[in-house]
Amino acid sequence: MFSLLLLIGVTLLTRGVVADCRLHYHDESFVPDIVLRVTAGNISVACLERYSVVVNGTSPGPEIRLREGKTSWVRVYNDMHGKNLTMHWHGLSMSVSPFSDGTPQASQWPIAPQHFFDYEIHPCIGQAGTYFYHSHVGFQAVSASGPLIVEDQKLPYRYDGERTIHLQDFFQETDGKIESGLTSIPFAWSGETNNVLVNGHGLPLDEESRSGSCSMAKIRLEPAKLYRIRFIGATALSFVSLGFQGHNNMSIIEVDGEYTKAHNVDYLQIGPGERFSVLLKSKSRRELKRDRANGIDQYFLQIETRERPTSMRAYAALIYAGASLEESPVPRKPPLTLPTTTLGWLDYKLRPLKPNNFPTLSEVTRRVTITVEQVVNNSITWKQNGFSWTESFPKAPYLVLLYDGQYSMFPSYESAIANGGMDNLTRAFPAKIGEVLEIVIQNTGSTSGGLDVHPFHAHGAHYYDIGSGNGTYDVVENEKLLKGIEPIRRDTTMLYRYGSTTMPGAHAGWRAWRLRVTTPGVWMIHCHILQHMIMGMQTVWVFGDREEILMLPYDSVKGYLTYGGDAYGNANRWPKCLHRWERD
């Protein structure tokens, strides 16, 4: 009964908002709440120079703070020449603003050079938490990203202050060279990350490569305070383990924008796209005095990459008031011994802070299997159920194709049922509103026998994460692990590997989700490793029937349906934008 009422409520809410939508000219009388200007140029990072895409002149871009239940308009300028752009609001559901999800293969045409686009963002009540924004074009997100915080109307946990730790990779090679190599014949790998940055800062791992001034990130604390530390995994490739020297009292309270019951940990594992909030009690004055008497004036955040051919280590400094602000040298000996990859870390352990209507197995209407495989020949591609999505497929944003009357792109539900959930013609996964899906992402050996880890991210709605394991998914055995627990909702979780190689095509690990299908639309699902996305490791959900997906009248959205259309502004034209929510 609760799930039926929830579905009715969502449907009525959506219809109500659609009924009230209006087109508005965003002329000089319209003032956006936030302005992001995206440019490209040489920046200095970790004592090295790189040509990078940046937001408001910096990488990471400025922190954005929104309020749950409040509508905000974010104007994004593409000030670059010869480069397209979008901006995705990672983890936020854009169900009522379908053209604002920022995905050029699913929801919107890219913002053309010297154009701008106004994104309508309305975090609903209950979506407060830690997110981030990033470009969804090519490899741009390696540098074009920034923290996005949705503030609570009422905090469920009390603390004295907040700190944000935004993790990024640094690659010496440029975006263009990396993208070209990943899609060329013969294939050319990007190389491994040159550094993991904290809030845009880092010291060179090789002192001989230093070519300018640089510094370690500094995280400042006051004694005897309780802090909320928000960790954002905005890395392109790196899956990391991390911890604080002398501070092993972290307590997880939020994951991917969902509050959890407090869960104590000594360290974190963070993959690309994942976010965590922890409560951390800072040291007392007595503890600081004792440590300083023993020669410890600063502490380190230690970060180590995992599941790559070699492990790389980076640091940031944790500094208390009264400590020296001089640059700390990188420790000669790591202060922490961080565990190697913990397979299934936190699976079956986290609990939602409040009941979240977790669907039981008896409610599941259908099981969908997404089988991922790497195909190795002169080129290397990633495929889901035998197909990949690249810049050559589809030829236009999927939602645009549907609004333009190319109804052959609507996936066949019958065909999908017969093929594990995917319609092979459209390479999409359809579902009907009201279904409860169990989604199994199955890792397999590549055609050369190799294996990799994949942080899988879903747009549109958060799913219930129901665990992971080795080999092939076994619903009976997994139900035993789920007995008596209520899993949390996530938007990004790790598909692990349980060995470095196996037989080609052999099942070698799985990740499973459950999802109540309540939100009509076209939503991407993909590995959040940027290299893997470029190599084809992405596809879309198509939720709802034609009427439900194309709920907005054609005349009101036609400005969104062409590249550089009327919904996109430039120096000579104000955009005509659809408002789905009243502006607060």
XYZ file of C-alpha atoms in Angstrom:
584
model
C 0.000 0.000 0.000
C 2.798 2.428 0.871
C 4.520 1.871 -2.484
C 1.216 2.443 -4.325
C 0.622 5.703 -2.467
C 4.203 6.759 -3.198
C 3.727 6.094 -6.923
C 0.432 8.014 -6.969
C 2.085 10.907 -5.124
C 5.008 11.080 -7.521
C 2.662 10.924 -10.530
C 0.425 13.697 -9.204
C 3.436 15.832 -8.301
C 4.901 15.419 -11.784
C 1.604 16.158 -13.513
C 1.038 19.190 -11.321
C 4.423 20.653 -12.103
C 4.038 19.937 -15.830
C 0.597 21.550 -15.883
C 2.068 24.738 -14.409
C 5.172 24.908 -16.652
C 5.712 28.117 -18.610
C 8.200 29.429 -21.139
C 10.104 32.536 -20.059
C 12.637 34.732 -21.815
C 15.707 34.954 -19.624
C 16.537 38.516 -20.637
C 18.392 41.167 -18.632
C 15.579 41.148 -16.052
C 16.331 37.513 -15.176
C 19.158 37.085 -12.664
C 20.453 33.528 -12.213
C 21.202 32.395 -8.673
C 24.627 31.011 -9.616
C 26.892 31.671 -12.606
C 29.566 29.237 -13.774
C 31.925 30.275 -16.582
C 33.878 27.436 -18.162
C 37.150 28.159 -19.935
C 40.219 26.220 -21.067
C 43.844 27.202 -20.569
C 47.112 26.391 -18.885
C 46.927 25.924 -15.128
C 49.586 25.059 -12.576
C 48.831 21.905 -10.587
C 51.211 20.028 -8.268
C 54.131 22.057 -9.663
C 53.268 21.044 -13.231
C 51.542 22.838 -16.093
C 48.539 21.404 -17.918
C 46.045 22.684 -20.494
C 42.744 22.051 -18.694
C 39.048 22.876 -18.648
C 38.255 24.893 -15.511
C 35.200 26.449 -13.850
C 35.350 30.133 -12.859
C 39.088 29.982 -13.427
C 39.849 27.230 -10.926
C 39.961 23.474 -10.539
C 37.990 22.390 -8.657
C 35.350 25.015 -9.367
C 33.587 26.978 -6.627
C 31.481 25.167 -4.055
C 27.762 25.491 -4.792
C 25.258 25.396 -1.941
C 21.583 24.785 -2.640
C 18.648 24.305 -0.288
C 16.324 21.315 -0.313
C 12.832 22.296 -1.424
C 14.120 25.477 -3.107
C 14.459 26.162 -6.836
C 17.746 27.563 -8.112
C 18.856 28.547 -11.601
C 22.480 27.914 -12.507
C 23.753 29.662 -15.660
C 26.635 27.815 -17.293
C 28.646 29.699 -19.917
C 30.743 27.804 -22.420
C 33.457 30.407 -22.968
C 35.655 27.911 -24.791
C 36.405 27.942 -28.503
C 35.879 24.731 -30.436
C 34.786 22.646 -27.411
C 31.306 21.527 -26.409
C 30.217 21.431 -22.765
C 27.468 20.217 -20.465
C 27.159 20.284 -16.694
C 25.817 17.316 -14.767
C 24.573 17.536 -11.166
C 25.929 14.218 -9.968
C 23.529 12.344 -7.692
C 20.588 14.749 -7.992
C 17.433 13.505 -9.663
C 16.374 15.863 -12.471
C 13.102 14.032 -13.056
C 10.969 17.134 -13.507
C 13.640 19.046 -15.459
C 14.638 16.337 -17.959
C 16.722 18.602 -20.202
C 18.805 19.802 -17.239
C 20.534 16.520 -16.372
C 23.561 17.569 -18.405
C 24.141 14.340 -20.345
C 24.770 14.926 -24.065
C 23.986 11.348 -25.064
C 20.770 11.169 -23.074
C 19.107 14.434 -22.079
C 20.424 17.530 -23.848
C 22.476 18.841 -26.726
C 25.843 20.114 -25.542
C 26.276 23.811 -24.886
C 27.953 25.050 -28.066
C 31.079 27.235 -27.841
C 30.249 30.834 -26.905
C 26.752 29.860 -25.756
C 25.197 29.477 -22.312
C 22.475 27.321 -20.779
C 20.303 27.924 -17.711
C 19.842 24.823 -15.557
C 16.782 24.623 -13.310
C 17.642 22.654 -10.169
C 15.111 21.808 -7.463
C 16.396 19.395 -4.803
C 13.304 17.900 -3.244
C 12.807 17.569 0.493
C 14.905 14.620 1.604
C 17.698 15.195 -0.938
C 19.983 17.146 1.391
C 23.520 15.811 1.260
C 26.839 15.785 -0.573
C 26.997 15.917 -4.362
C 29.213 17.437 -7.030
C 28.912 18.934 -10.486
C 31.050 18.088 -13.483
C 31.169 18.290 -17.246
C 29.802 15.206 -18.987
C 31.721 15.737 -22.249
C 34.770 13.596 -23.024
C 37.543 13.774 -20.418
C 36.679 17.309 -19.236
C 35.473 16.143 -15.800
C 39.077 15.369 -14.797
C 39.415 19.093 -14.058
C 35.941 20.624 -14.649
C 34.154 19.705 -11.428
C 33.256 21.214 -8.078
C 31.468 20.461 -4.783
C 27.675 20.708 -4.677
C 26.089 20.729 -1.222
C 22.336 20.543 -0.649
C 21.632 22.038 2.764
C 19.102 20.578 5.177
C 16.024 22.359 6.388
C 16.691 20.603 9.682
C 19.949 18.777 10.406
C 19.542 15.204 11.675
C 23.043 15.310 13.235
C 24.579 18.144 15.238
C 28.176 19.244 14.686
C 30.350 22.327 15.124
C 31.626 22.837 11.609
C 32.108 21.383 8.132
C 35.059 20.683 5.870
C 34.927 19.472 2.263
C 37.577 17.227 0.708
C 37.266 17.149 -3.080
C 39.444 14.437 -4.628
C 40.639 14.683 -8.243
C 43.133 12.947 -10.498
C 45.895 14.816 -12.290
C 46.996 13.597 -15.704
C 49.947 15.218 -17.420
C 48.528 14.486 -20.880
C 45.761 16.771 -22.164
C 42.103 15.797 -22.500
C 42.326 15.780 -26.284
C 45.311 13.463 -26.419
C 43.774 11.076 -23.891
C 40.426 10.941 -25.715
C 42.129 10.428 -29.072
C 44.214 7.542 -27.755
C 41.276 5.785 -26.129
C 39.240 5.805 -29.353
C 42.021 5.297 -31.899
C 43.271 2.297 -33.841
C 45.698 1.240 -32.538
C 44.518 1.892 -29.006
C 46.630 4.136 -26.747
C 46.027 4.073 -22.982
C 45.906 7.357 -21.052
C 48.584 6.201 -18.653
C 48.052 6.061 -14.914
C 47.189 9.089 -12.830
C 50.155 11.345 -12.063
C 48.703 12.486 -8.741
C 45.621 12.535 -6.538
C 44.737 16.121 -5.630
C 42.932 17.378 -2.524
C 40.896 20.516 -3.162
C 43.077 21.204 -6.187
C 46.368 20.966 -4.285
C 49.190 18.464 -4.350
C 52.951 18.089 -4.271
C 54.781 16.384 -7.123
C 55.408 12.726 -6.517
C 58.731 13.108 -8.319
C 60.669 16.101 -6.972
C 62.681 16.245 -10.212
C 59.477 17.126 -12.107
C 58.863 20.272 -10.008
C 58.586 23.279 -12.317
C 56.938 25.908 -10.117
C 55.469 26.671 -6.723
C 52.878 24.323 -5.276
C 51.548 23.296 -1.916
C 49.862 20.513 -0.012
C 46.174 21.029 0.805
C 45.617 22.229 4.369
C 42.553 21.215 6.379
C 42.264 23.451 9.440
C 40.535 22.363 12.652
C 39.875 23.805 16.088
C 40.479 21.662 19.192
C 37.680 19.695 20.849
C 35.144 20.222 18.074
C 32.908 17.812 16.184
C 33.294 18.221 12.440
C 31.369 16.936 9.465
C 33.941 16.029 6.794
C 32.427 15.682 3.321
C 34.476 13.498 0.953
C 33.791 13.785 -2.780
C 35.235 11.201 -5.164
C 35.667 13.355 -8.274
C 38.599 11.297 -9.535
C 38.664 10.157 -13.149
C 40.288 6.766 -12.585
C 41.551 6.408 -9.033
C 39.843 4.159 -6.484
C 41.447 5.176 -3.191
C 41.815 4.185 0.442
C 42.410 7.028 2.892
C 42.636 7.866 6.563
C 43.766 10.553 9.009
C 46.965 10.174 10.998
C 46.165 10.125 14.724
C 42.406 10.303 14.100
C 40.719 6.923 13.852
C 37.326 7.976 15.182
C 35.425 8.593 11.938
C 31.714 7.826 11.910
C 29.870 7.636 8.564
C 26.551 9.523 8.618
C 25.807 10.077 4.925
C 26.555 8.271 1.668
C 25.657 9.610 -1.790
C 23.149 12.104 -0.410
C 21.399 9.602 1.894
C 21.687 9.840 5.688
C 22.675 6.678 7.512
C 22.771 5.537 11.090
C 26.218 6.345 12.466
C 28.748 3.682 11.502
C 32.288 3.810 12.866
C 35.254 3.241 10.537
C 39.033 3.684 10.684
C 39.436 4.444 6.987
C 37.407 5.062 3.813
C 37.397 3.524 0.350
C 36.193 6.010 -2.293
C 35.725 5.303 -5.987
C 35.009 7.804 -8.777
C 31.537 9.264 -8.203
C 31.109 8.158 -4.575
C 30.587 10.594 -1.666
C 30.742 10.138 2.109
C 30.130 12.356 5.124
C 31.813 11.417 8.383
C 31.727 12.920 11.844
C 35.230 13.439 13.236
C 36.006 14.581 16.793
C 39.082 16.794 16.773
C 41.809 16.369 19.353
C 41.544 18.017 22.760
C 44.030 20.683 23.832
C 45.613 18.181 26.211
C 46.123 15.673 23.357
C 47.604 18.368 21.130
C 49.989 19.459 23.878
C 51.145 15.877 24.390
C 51.666 15.332 20.644
C 53.620 18.579 20.279
C 55.837 17.541 23.149
C 56.581 14.432 21.077
C 57.400 16.475 17.976
C 54.048 16.093 16.187
C 52.821 19.515 15.109
C 50.751 18.521 12.072
C 48.889 15.412 10.980
C 48.396 13.933 7.550
C 45.500 12.764 5.446
C 47.064 9.783 3.655
C 45.596 8.682 0.302
C 46.579 5.566 -1.631
C 45.304 4.324 -4.981
C 44.039 0.780 -5.304
C 43.379 -1.788 -8.059
C 45.882 -0.288 -10.507
C 49.180 -1.774 -11.788
C 51.054 0.326 -9.212
C 49.862 2.082 -6.057
C 50.400 5.824 -5.731
C 50.406 7.754 -2.440
C 49.433 11.385 -1.820
C 48.952 13.577 1.254
C 47.152 16.597 2.660
C 47.915 18.335 5.971
C 45.558 18.425 8.959
C 46.421 21.562 10.919
C 45.181 22.821 14.279
C 45.100 26.421 15.434
C 48.482 27.339 16.883
C 50.410 24.853 14.742
C 53.086 25.919 12.297
C 51.720 26.931 8.894
C 54.998 26.215 7.157
C 54.832 23.644 4.370
C 55.138 20.147 5.790
C 57.534 17.822 3.992
C 56.058 14.614 2.652
C 56.645 11.923 5.276
C 59.617 9.689 4.545
C 57.693 6.812 6.072
C 53.893 6.565 5.656
C 52.276 7.350 9.027
C 49.396 4.920 8.329
C 49.159 1.350 7.164
C 46.022 1.390 5.039
C 44.429 -1.924 4.087
C 44.534 -3.154 0.540
C 41.219 -3.236 -1.293
C 38.546 -4.607 1.000
C 36.194 -6.502 -1.282
C 32.590 -5.777 -0.374
C 33.562 -2.947 1.999
C 30.471 -1.781 3.929
C 28.168 -4.184 2.037
C 25.213 -5.244 4.239
C 26.451 -2.970 7.066
C 25.033 0.531 6.549
C 21.452 1.297 7.608
C 19.228 4.216 6.597
C 18.666 6.826 9.276
C 14.916 6.584 8.640
C 12.825 3.771 7.096
C 13.187 3.993 3.320
C 10.553 1.586 1.916
C 13.070 -1.040 0.850
C 11.406 -3.499 -1.588
C 11.480 -7.131 -0.534
C 12.214 -9.956 -2.948
C 8.504 -10.759 -3.149
C 7.883 -7.270 -4.564
C 10.448 -7.658 -7.360
C 8.666 -7.876 -10.713
C 11.683 -8.543 -12.919
C 15.414 -9.172 -12.815
C 17.655 -7.262 -15.256
C 21.213 -8.386 -15.913
C 23.852 -6.020 -17.271
C 26.879 -8.014 -18.388
C 30.028 -5.933 -18.830
C 32.851 -7.087 -21.056
C 36.042 -5.613 -22.470
C 36.724 -6.461 -26.110
C 40.403 -6.336 -27.032
C 41.730 -6.159 -30.591
C 43.478 -3.254 -32.364
C 41.112 -1.041 -30.420
C 39.686 -1.665 -26.937
C 36.013 -1.121 -26.168
C 33.722 -1.781 -23.233
C 30.330 -3.341 -23.881
C 27.136 -3.963 -21.915
C 25.192 -7.035 -23.083
C 27.250 -6.972 -26.279
C 26.804 -3.275 -27.146
C 28.588 -0.021 -26.332
C 27.640 3.656 -26.303
C 30.152 6.075 -27.778
C 29.952 9.488 -29.443
C 28.875 7.708 -32.647
C 25.839 6.093 -30.977
C 23.334 7.545 -30.629
C 23.684 10.334 -33.202
C 21.733 12.788 -31.017
C 20.656 12.942 -27.368
C 18.275 10.052 -26.774
C 15.498 12.199 -25.312
C 15.764 14.618 -28.247
C 15.339 11.750 -30.720
C 12.154 10.691 -28.955
C 10.690 14.215 -28.922
C 11.602 14.574 -32.603
C 9.305 11.685 -33.445
C 11.911 8.977 -33.978
C 9.715 6.505 -32.169
C 11.774 3.566 -33.449
C 14.227 4.596 -30.728
C 11.693 3.622 -28.069
C 13.017 0.291 -26.822
C 10.838 -2.762 -27.226
C 9.757 -4.027 -23.840
C 9.115 -7.501 -25.281
C 12.564 -7.636 -26.881
C 14.162 -6.517 -23.613
C 12.372 -9.252 -21.662
C 13.862 -11.808 -24.029
C 17.401 -10.376 -23.794
C 18.117 -9.997 -20.082
C 16.575 -6.526 -19.931
C 18.173 -4.747 -22.922
C 16.520 -4.015 -26.267
C 19.335 -4.731 -28.704
C 18.093 -2.389 -31.452
C 18.182 0.728 -29.255
C 20.790 -0.585 -26.768
C 18.545 0.655 -23.945
C 16.897 -0.864 -20.864
C 13.144 -0.134 -20.675
C 10.875 -0.426 -17.655
C 7.272 0.385 -16.836
C 6.248 2.793 -14.095
C 5.329 0.763 -11.031
C 7.815 -2.043 -11.661
C 10.286 -3.093 -8.991
C 13.507 -4.119 -10.703
C 16.360 -6.186 -9.393
C 19.421 -5.111 -11.373
C 22.490 -7.328 -11.456
C 25.708 -5.916 -12.927
C 27.857 -8.884 -13.850
C 31.633 -8.548 -14.261
C 33.227 -10.884 -16.810
C 36.679 -11.649 -18.116
C 37.718 -9.661 -21.176
C 38.492 -11.304 -24.499
C 42.109 -11.348 -23.282
C 41.107 -12.597 -19.820
C 41.685 -9.326 -17.923
C 39.469 -7.903 -15.178
C 38.883 -4.435 -13.763
C 36.830 -2.667 -11.086
C 33.986 -0.339 -12.036
C 32.171 2.328 -9.980
C 28.684 2.115 -11.513
C 26.569 5.278 -11.405
C 22.861 5.645 -12.220
C 21.110 8.913 -13.039
C 17.443 9.646 -12.421
C 16.806 8.005 -9.052
C 18.749 6.389 -6.249
C 18.664 2.611 -6.033
C 18.769 0.282 -3.043
C 22.192 -1.338 -2.964
C 21.804 -5.005 -2.024
C 25.416 -6.118 -2.034
C 28.128 -7.721 -4.127
C 30.065 -10.930 -4.381
C 32.313 -13.233 -6.354
C 31.334 -15.335 -9.361
C 27.678 -15.297 -10.438
C 24.799 -13.665 -8.573
C 22.843 -16.173 -6.471
C 19.534 -14.699 -5.316
C 18.956 -17.392 -2.676
C 22.342 -16.905 -1.033
C 22.075 -13.126 -1.196
C 18.656 -13.163 0.441
C 20.249 -14.868 3.427
C 22.636 -11.896 3.769
C 19.748 -9.432 3.440
C 17.559 -11.107 6.037
C 16.397 -8.651 8.670
C 18.233 -5.604 7.263
C 17.181 -2.508 5.343
C 19.861 -1.470 2.794
C 20.559 2.176 2.057
C 19.973 3.954 -1.257
C 22.983 4.882 -3.372
C 23.757 6.297 -6.792
C 27.337 4.985 -7.222
C 28.687 1.628 -6.013
C 31.705 -0.516 -6.812
C 31.660 -3.575 -9.031
C 34.712 -5.403 -7.675
C 37.040 -7.891 -9.285
C 38.099 -10.993 -7.364
C 41.263 -11.629 -9.347
C 43.360 -9.887 -11.980
C 42.620 -12.424 -14.726
C 40.178 -15.192 -15.568
C 38.887 -17.057 -18.598
C 37.387 -14.839 -21.342
C 33.686 -14.345 -20.650
C 33.821 -16.029 -17.237
C 31.650 -14.513 -14.504
C 33.982 -12.850 -12.030
C 31.975 -10.733 -9.592
C 28.643 -8.949 -9.383
C 26.900 -5.936 -7.839
C 23.118 -5.955 -7.282
C 20.541 -3.199 -6.830
C 16.792 -2.882 -6.415
C 14.851 0.013 -7.841
C 11.266 1.181 -7.598
C 10.477 2.633 -11.021
C 8.550 5.807 -10.200
C 10.238 8.405 -12.395
C 9.542 8.492 -16.144
C 12.378 9.630 -18.346
C 15.648 8.779 -20.054
C 18.490 8.231 -17.603
C 22.108 7.245 -18.115
C 23.765 4.365 -16.329
C 27.527 4.019 -16.696
C 30.888 3.261 -15.172
C 32.205 6.495 -13.670
C 35.803 5.897 -14.716
C 36.098 8.523 -17.444
C 38.326 6.371 -19.646
C 35.803 3.519 -19.557
C 32.917 5.861 -20.440
C 34.810 7.163 -23.467
C 35.499 3.541 -24.455
C 31.747 2.772 -24.465
C 30.852 1.680 -20.921
C 27.487 3.427 -20.693
C 23.857 3.035 -21.734
C 20.408 4.372 -20.726
C 17.301 3.449 -18.793
C 14.047 4.357 -20.578
C 11.409 4.447 -17.852
C 7.750 4.830 -18.730
C 5.706 4.695 -21.908
C 5.714 7.275 -24.701
C 3.068 9.495 -23.100
C 4.793 9.479 -19.711
C 8.264 10.249 -21.089
C 7.103 12.915 -23.547
C 4.926 14.607 -20.938
C 6.010 18.151 -21.833
C 4.201 19.721 -24.832
C 6.320 19.809 -27.994
C 5.921 23.577 -28.491
C 7.311 24.221 -25.014
C 10.450 22.120 -25.549
C 11.311 22.627 -29.217
C 14.029 25.143 -28.293
C 15.848 22.287 -26.550
C 15.696 19.940 -29.536
C 18.353 21.473 -31.801
C 22.035 22.088 -31.211
C 22.318 25.771 -30.249
C 18.509 26.070 -30.217
C 16.379 28.791 -28.619
C 16.877 27.331 -25.132
C 20.580 28.228 -25.445
C 21.649 31.854 -25.169
C 24.578 33.662 -26.746
C 25.891 37.201 -27.153
C 23.075 38.041 -29.579
C 20.129 36.164 -28.105
C 18.511 35.568 -24.735
C 17.331 31.992 -24.164
C 13.707 30.925 -23.917
C 13.542 28.530 -20.959
C 10.895 26.248 -19.579
C 10.094 26.741 -15.871
C 8.797 23.630 -14.152
C 8.990 25.006 -10.616
C 8.040 28.322 -9.117
C 11.151 30.313 -8.281
C 11.532 30.971 -4.568
